Tab-separated table of C-alpha atoms in Angstrom:
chain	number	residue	atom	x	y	z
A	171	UNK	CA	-160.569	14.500	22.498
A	172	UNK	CA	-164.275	14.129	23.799
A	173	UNK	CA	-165.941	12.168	20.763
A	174	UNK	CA	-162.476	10.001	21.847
A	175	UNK	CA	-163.255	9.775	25.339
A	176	UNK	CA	-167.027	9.194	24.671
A	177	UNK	CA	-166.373	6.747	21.595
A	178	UNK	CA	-164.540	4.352	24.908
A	179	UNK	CA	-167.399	4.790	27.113
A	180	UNK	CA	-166.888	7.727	28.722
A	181	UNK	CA	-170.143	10.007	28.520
A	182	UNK	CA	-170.757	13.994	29.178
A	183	UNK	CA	-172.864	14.187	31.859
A	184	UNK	CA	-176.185	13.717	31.571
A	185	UNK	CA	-176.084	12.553	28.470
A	186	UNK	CA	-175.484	16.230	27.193
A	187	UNK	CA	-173.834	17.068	23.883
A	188	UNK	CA	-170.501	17.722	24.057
A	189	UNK	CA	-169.795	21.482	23.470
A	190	UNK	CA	-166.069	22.701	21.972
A	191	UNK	CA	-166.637	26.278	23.666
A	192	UNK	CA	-167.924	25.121	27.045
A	193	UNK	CA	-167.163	23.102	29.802
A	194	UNK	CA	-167.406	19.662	29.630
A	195	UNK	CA	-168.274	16.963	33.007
A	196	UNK	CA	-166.891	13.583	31.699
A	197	UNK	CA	-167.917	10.295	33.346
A	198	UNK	CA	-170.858	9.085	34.979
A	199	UNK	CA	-171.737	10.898	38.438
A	200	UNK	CA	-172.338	7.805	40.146
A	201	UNK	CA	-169.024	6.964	40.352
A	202	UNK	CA	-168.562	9.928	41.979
A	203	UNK	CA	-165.661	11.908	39.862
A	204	UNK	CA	-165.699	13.869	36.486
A	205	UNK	CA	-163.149	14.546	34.150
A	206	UNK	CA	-163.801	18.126	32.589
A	207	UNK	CA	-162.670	19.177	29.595
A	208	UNK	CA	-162.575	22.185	28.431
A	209	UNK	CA	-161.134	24.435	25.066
A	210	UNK	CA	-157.497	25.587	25.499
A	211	UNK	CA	-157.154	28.896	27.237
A	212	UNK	CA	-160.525	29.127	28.118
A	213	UNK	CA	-160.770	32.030	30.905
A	214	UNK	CA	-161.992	30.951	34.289
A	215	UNK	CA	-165.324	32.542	35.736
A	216	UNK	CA	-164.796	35.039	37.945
A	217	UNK	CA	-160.743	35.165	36.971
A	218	UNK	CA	-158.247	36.332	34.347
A	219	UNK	CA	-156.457	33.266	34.789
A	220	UNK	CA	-156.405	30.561	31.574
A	221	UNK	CA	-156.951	27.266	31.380
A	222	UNK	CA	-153.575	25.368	30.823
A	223	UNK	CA	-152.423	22.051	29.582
A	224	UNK	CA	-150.302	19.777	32.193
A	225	UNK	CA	-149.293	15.955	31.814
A	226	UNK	CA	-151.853	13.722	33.326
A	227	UNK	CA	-152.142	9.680	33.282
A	228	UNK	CA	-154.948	8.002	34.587
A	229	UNK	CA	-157.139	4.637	34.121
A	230	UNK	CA	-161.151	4.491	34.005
A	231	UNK	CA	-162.589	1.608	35.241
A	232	UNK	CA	-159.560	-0.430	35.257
A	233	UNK	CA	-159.128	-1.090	31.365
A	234	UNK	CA	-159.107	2.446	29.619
A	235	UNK	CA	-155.555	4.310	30.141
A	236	UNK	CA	-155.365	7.996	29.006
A	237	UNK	CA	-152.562	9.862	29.078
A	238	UNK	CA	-151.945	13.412	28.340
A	239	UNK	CA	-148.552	15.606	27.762
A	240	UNK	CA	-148.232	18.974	28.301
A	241	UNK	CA	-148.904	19.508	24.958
A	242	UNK	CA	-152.161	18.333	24.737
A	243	UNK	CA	-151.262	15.125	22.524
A	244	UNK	CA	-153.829	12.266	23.881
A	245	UNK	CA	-153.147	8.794	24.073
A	246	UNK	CA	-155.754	5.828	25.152
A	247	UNK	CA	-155.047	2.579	25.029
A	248	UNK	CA	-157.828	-0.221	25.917
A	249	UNK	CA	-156.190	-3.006	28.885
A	250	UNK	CA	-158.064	-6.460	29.507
């Protein structure tokens, strides 16, 4: 899902690698909002809670649409 997100112009941060076991801080802090991605069920710092996987829909930028099902199955699709 990152080398996705990056392959459309969405960077890590920093222009960091993108790391499967970490945390990941999508976008470009400029803008002034990340996306992070993480690994499924990753356990929160200073928690025993999970991560989980909820449906999400949003547009970067105005052209790139990403949406997400609870599932974790991505879909982008590139507007004009």
């Amino acid at each position: 899902m990152g080398n996705r997100l990056i392959s459309n112009g969405v960077p890590v941060r920093n222009g960091e690698a993108m790391r499967e076991d970490g945390l990941n801080f999508m976008g470009e802090h400029e803008a002034g909002s990340f996306l992070l991605l993480g690994p499924r069920k990753r356990r929160w710092i200073f928690s025993d809670k999970e991560s989980e996987t909820f449906p999400l829909s949003l547009v970067i930028n105005q052209h790139l649409e990403i949406s997400l099902d609870g599932e974790g199955f991505m879909e982008m699709k590139k507007g004009e």
